[in-house]
mmCIF file of C-alpha atoms in Angstrom:
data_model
loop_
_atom_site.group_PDB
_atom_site.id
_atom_site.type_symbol
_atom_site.label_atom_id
_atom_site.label_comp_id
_atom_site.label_asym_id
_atom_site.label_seq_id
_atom_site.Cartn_x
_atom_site.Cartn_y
_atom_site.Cartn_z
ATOM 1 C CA UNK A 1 0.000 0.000 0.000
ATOM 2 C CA UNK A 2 2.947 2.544 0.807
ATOM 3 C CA UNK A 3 4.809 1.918 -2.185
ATOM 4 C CA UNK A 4 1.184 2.053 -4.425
ATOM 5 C CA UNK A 5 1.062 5.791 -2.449
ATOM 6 C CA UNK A 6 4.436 6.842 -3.360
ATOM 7 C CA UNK A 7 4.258 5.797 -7.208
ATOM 8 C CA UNK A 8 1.070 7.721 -7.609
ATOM 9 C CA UNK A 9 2.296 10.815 -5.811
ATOM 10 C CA UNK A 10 5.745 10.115 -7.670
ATOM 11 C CA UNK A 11 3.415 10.439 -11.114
ATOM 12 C CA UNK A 12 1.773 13.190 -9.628
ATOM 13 C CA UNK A 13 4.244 15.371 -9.272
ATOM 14 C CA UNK A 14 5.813 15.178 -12.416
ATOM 15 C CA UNK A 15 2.896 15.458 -14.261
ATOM 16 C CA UNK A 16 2.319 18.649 -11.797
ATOM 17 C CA UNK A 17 6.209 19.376 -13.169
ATOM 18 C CA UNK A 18 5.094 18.885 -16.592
ATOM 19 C CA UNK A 19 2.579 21.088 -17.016
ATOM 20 C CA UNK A 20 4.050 24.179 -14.902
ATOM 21 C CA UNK A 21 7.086 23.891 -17.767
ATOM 22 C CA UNK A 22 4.363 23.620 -20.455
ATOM 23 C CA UNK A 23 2.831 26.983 -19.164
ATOM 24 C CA UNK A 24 5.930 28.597 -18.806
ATOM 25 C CA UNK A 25 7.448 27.747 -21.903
ATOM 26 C CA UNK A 26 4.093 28.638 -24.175
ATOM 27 C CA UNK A 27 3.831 31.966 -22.094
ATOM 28 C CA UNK A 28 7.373 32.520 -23.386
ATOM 29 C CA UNK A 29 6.991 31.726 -27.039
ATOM 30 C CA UNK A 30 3.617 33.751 -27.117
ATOM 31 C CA UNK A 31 5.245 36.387 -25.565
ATOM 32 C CA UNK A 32 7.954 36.200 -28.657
ATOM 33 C CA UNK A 33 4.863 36.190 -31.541
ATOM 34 C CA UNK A 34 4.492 39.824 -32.340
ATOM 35 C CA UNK A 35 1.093 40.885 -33.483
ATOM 36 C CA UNK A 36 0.471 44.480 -35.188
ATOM 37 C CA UNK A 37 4.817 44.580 -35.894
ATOM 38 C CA UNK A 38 4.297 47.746 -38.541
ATOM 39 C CA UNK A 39 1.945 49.951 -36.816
ATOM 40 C CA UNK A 40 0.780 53.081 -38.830
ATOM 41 C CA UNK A 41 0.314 55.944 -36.748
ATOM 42 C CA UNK A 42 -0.326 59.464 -36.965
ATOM 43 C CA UNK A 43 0.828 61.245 -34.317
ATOM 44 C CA UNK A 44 -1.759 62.913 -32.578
ATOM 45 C CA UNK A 45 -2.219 61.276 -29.137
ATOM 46 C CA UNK A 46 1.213 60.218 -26.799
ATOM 47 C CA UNK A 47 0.655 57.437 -24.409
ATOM 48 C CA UNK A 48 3.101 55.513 -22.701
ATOM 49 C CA UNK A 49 3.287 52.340 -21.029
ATOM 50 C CA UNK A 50 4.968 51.885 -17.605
ATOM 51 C CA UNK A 51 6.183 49.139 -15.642
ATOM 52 C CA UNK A 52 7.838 49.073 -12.348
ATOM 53 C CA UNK A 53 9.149 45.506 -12.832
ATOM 54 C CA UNK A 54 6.383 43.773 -12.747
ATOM 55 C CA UNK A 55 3.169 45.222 -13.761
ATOM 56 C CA UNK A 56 2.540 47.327 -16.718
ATOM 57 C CA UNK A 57 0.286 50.402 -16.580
ATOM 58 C CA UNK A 58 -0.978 52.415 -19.593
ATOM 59 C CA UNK A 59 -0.855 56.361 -19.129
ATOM 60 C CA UNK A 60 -3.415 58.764 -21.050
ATOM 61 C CA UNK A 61 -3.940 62.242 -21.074
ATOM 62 C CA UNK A 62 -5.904 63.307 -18.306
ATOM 63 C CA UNK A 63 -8.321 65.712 -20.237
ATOM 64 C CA UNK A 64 -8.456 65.998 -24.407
ATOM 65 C CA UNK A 65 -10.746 66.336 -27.234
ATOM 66 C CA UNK A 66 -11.711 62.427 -26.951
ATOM 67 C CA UNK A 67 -12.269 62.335 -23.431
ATOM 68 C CA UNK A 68 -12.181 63.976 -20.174
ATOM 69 C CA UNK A 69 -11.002 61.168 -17.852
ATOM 70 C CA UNK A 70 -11.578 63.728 -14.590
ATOM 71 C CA UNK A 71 -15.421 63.280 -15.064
ATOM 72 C CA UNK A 72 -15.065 59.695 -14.144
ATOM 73 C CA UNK A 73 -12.225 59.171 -11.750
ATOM 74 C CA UNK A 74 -12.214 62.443 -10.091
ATOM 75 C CA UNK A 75 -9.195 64.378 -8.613
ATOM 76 C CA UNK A 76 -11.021 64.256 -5.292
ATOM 77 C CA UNK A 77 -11.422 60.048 -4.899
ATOM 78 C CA UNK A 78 -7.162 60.934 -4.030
ATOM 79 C CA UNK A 79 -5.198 61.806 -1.553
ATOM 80 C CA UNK A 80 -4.181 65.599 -3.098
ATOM 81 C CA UNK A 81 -3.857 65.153 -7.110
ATOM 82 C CA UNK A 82 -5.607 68.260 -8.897
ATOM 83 C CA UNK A 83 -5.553 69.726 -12.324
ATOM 84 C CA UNK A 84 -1.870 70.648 -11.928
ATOM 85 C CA UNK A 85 -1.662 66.200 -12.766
ATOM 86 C CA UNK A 86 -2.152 66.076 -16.860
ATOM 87 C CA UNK A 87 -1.616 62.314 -17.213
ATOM 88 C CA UNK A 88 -3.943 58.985 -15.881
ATOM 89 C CA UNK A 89 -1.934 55.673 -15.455
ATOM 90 C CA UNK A 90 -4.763 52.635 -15.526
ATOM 91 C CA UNK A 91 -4.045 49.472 -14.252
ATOM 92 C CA UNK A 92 -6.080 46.103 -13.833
ATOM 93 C CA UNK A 93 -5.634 43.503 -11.394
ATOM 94 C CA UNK A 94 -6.834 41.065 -8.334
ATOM 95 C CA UNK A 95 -8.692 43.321 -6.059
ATOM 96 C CA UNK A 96 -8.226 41.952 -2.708
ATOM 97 C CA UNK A 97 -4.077 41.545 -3.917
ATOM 98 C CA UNK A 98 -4.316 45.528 -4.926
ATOM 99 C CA UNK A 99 -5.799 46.573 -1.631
ATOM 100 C CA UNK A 100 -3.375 43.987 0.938
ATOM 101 C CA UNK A 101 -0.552 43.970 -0.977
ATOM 102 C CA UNK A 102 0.610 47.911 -1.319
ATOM 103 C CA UNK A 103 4.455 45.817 -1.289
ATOM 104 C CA UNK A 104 5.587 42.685 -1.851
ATOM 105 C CA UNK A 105 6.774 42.123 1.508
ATOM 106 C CA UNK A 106 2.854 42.309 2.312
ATOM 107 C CA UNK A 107 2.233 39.262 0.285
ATOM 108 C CA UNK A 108 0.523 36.110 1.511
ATOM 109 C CA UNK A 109 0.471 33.118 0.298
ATOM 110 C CA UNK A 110 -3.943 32.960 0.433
ATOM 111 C CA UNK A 111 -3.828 36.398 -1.557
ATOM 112 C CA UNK A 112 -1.515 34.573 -4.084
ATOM 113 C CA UNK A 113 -3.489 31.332 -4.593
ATOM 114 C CA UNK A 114 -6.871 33.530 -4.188
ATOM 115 C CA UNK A 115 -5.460 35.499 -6.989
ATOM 116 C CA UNK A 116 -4.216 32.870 -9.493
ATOM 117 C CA UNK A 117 -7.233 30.912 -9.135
ATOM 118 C CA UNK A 118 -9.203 33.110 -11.065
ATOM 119 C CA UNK A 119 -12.078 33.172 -8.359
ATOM 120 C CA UNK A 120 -11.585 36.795 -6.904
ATOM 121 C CA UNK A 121 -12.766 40.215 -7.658
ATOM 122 C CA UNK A 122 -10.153 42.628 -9.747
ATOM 123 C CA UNK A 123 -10.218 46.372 -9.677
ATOM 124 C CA UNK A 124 -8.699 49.099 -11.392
ATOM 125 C CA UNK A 125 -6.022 51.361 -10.296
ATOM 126 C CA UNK A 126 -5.900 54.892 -11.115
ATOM 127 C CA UNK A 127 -3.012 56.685 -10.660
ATOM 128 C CA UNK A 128 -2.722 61.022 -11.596
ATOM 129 C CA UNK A 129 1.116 62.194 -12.648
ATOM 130 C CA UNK A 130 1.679 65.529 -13.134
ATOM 131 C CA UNK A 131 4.335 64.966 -16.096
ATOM 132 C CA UNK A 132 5.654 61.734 -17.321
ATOM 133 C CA UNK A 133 9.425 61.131 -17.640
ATOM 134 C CA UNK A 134 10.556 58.132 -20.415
ATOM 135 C CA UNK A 135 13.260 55.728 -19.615
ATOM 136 C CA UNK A 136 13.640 52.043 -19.760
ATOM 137 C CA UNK A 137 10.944 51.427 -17.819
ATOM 138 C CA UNK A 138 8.375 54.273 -18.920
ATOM 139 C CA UNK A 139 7.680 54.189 -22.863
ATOM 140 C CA UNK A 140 6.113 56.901 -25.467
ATOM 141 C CA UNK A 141 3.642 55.617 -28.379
ATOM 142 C CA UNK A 142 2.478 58.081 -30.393
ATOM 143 C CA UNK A 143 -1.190 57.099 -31.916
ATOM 144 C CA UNK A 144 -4.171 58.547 -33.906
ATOM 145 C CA UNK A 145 -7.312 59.803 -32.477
ATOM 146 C CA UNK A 146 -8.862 57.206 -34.307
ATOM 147 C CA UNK A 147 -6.734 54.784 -32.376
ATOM 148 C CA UNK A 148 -7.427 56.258 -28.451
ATOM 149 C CA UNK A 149 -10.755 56.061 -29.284
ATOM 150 C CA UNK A 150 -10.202 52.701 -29.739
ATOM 151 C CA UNK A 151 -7.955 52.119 -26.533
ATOM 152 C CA UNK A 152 -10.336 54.289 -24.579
ATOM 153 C CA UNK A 153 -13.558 51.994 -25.289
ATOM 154 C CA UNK A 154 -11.404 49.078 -24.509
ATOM 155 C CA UNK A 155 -10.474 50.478 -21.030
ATOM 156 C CA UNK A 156 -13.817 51.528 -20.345
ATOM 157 C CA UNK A 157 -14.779 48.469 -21.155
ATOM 158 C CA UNK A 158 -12.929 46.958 -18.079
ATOM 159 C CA UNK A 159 -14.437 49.050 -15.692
ATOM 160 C CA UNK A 160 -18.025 48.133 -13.534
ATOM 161 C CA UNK A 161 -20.161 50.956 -14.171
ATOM 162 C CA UNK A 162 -23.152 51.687 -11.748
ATOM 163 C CA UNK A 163 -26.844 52.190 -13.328
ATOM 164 C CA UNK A 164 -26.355 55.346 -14.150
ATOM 165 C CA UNK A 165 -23.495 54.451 -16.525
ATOM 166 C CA UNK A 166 -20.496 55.767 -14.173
ATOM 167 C CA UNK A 167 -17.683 54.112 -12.687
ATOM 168 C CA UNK A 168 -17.473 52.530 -9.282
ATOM 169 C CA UNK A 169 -14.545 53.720 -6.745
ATOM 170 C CA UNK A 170 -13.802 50.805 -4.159
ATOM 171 C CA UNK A 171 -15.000 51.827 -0.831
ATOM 172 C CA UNK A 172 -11.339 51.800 0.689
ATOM 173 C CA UNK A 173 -8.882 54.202 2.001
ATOM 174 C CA UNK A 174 -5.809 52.767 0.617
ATOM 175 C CA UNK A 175 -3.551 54.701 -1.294
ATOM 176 C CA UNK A 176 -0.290 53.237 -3.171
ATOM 177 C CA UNK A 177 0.312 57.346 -4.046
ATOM 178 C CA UNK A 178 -1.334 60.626 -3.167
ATOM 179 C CA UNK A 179 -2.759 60.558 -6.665
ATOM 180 C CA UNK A 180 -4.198 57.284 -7.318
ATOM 181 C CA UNK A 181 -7.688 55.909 -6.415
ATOM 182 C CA UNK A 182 -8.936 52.452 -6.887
ATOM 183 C CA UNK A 183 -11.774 51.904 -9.082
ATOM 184 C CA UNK A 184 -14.353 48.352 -9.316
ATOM 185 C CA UNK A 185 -13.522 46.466 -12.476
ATOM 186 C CA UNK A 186 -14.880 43.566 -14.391
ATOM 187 C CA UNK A 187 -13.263 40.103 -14.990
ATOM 188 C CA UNK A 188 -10.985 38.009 -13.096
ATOM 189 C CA UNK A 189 -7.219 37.634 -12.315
ATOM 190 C CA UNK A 190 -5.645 34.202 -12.910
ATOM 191 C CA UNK A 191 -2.358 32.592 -14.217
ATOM 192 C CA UNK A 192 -4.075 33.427 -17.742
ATOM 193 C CA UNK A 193 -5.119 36.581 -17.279
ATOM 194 C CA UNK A 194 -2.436 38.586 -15.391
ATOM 195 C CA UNK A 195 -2.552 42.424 -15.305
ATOM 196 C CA UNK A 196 0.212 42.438 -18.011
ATOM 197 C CA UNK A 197 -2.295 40.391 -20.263
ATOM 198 C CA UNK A 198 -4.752 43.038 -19.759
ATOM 199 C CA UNK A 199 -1.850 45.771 -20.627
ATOM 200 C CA UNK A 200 -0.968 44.252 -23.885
ATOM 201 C CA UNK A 201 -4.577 43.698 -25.297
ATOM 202 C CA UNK A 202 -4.909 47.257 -24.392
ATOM 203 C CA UNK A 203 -2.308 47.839 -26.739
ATOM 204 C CA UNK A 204 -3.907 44.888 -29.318
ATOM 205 C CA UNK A 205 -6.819 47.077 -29.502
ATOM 206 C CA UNK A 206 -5.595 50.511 -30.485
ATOM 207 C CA UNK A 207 -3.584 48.278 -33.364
ATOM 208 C CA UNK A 208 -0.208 48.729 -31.715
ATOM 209 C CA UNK A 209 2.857 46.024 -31.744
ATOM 210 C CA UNK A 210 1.626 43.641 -28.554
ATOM 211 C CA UNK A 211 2.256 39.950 -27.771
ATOM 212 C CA UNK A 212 0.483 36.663 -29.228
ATOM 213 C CA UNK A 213 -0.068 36.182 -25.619
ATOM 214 C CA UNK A 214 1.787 37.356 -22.229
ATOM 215 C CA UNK A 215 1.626 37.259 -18.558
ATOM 216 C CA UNK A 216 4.856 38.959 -18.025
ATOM 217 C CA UNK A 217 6.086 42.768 -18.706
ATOM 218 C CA UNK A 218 9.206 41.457 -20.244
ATOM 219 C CA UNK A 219 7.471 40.154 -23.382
ATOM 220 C CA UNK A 220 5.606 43.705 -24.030
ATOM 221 C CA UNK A 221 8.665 46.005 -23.578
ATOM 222 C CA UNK A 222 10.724 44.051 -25.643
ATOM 223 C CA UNK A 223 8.852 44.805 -28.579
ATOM 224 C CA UNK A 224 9.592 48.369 -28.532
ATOM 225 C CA UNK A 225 13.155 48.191 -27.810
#
């Protein structure tokens, strides 16, 4: 009986092996695929994409012709940002990971596995800058107004909206920054849809170079080195 118990755990565990290497490795190669590679663009519209190692962010202009992004996440749902901050940064991911996790040193291992199971709540945060500096880790894409409309409706689209048609703010007084907010959002987080896979369709649907598939930042940024 003890030696039957062992050789099915044995089995077990490598096919448990097995198919954490199969995810891994496809999540690398899709991250490799380019989709949209030659981009045409006029350049009416900068937005940049931001990561701080980890998780990517997509930054807008607070207020132009195509929307007015103050109307809907107010300057007052922060800590002090005001109309001195001209640029947004959205970001999606697990809600109750957002809200306990402001570091990684708060991390716990039920937030993890609550996160990756795809079972949770997600939310939006919603950060204000007042200017935006590019480096390695902060990119510029210059688009069309044809094309923010296009990213716009798509991060719209991610937020819960109350019956009156406007968004949610999560009843919570935690605050990564003194200009961000945090914001209900549709969807789930899992180990298929990270908040980097939510970045780079954002990017898929204005029509700019993105990633077959990706759960990682690294596969993004690479495309527009």
């Amino acid at each position: 009986m003890n030696k039957r118990i062992l050789r099915y755990t044995g089995r077990s565990l490598i096919v448990f092996s097995a198919l954490i290497a199969i995810y891994f490795i496809t999540a690398f190669c899709c991250s490799r695929i380019t989709i949209n590679a030659n981009p045409v663009n006029a350049k009416e519209v900068d937005i940049y994409m931001m990561t701080n190692g980890v998780h990517t962010d997509i930054i807008v202009p607070a207020v132009s012709s195509e929307i007015n992004w103050t109307k809907e996440i107010p300057y007052h749902n922060t800590l002090e940002a005001d109309s001195s901050y001209h640029y947004l940064a959205m970001g999606w991911g697990d809600k109750k990971f957002y809200l306990e996790t402001p570091e990684f040193s708060d991390l716990k291992l039920s937030n993890a596995l609550r996160a990756i199971s795809g079972l949770s709540t997600s939310a939006m945060h919603t950060t204000y800058y007042k200017n935006i500096r590019e480096d390695e880790n902060c990119i510029k894409i210059m688009i069309s107004k044809t094309q923010y409309q296009q990213l716009v409706c798509y991060i719209l689209n991610s937020f819960k909206k109350d019956d009156s048609g406007h968004l949610i703010a999560v009843q919570s007084n935690v605050h990564y920054d003194i200009g961000d907010a945090f914001y209900e959002a549709k969807g789930s987080y899992s180990i298929f849809k990270t908040c980097n896979t939510w970045a780079n369709a954002a990017l898929k649907s204005c029509g700019q170079r993105s990633c077959l598939w990706t759960i990682f930042d690294t596969g993004i940024f690479l495309k527009y080195k």
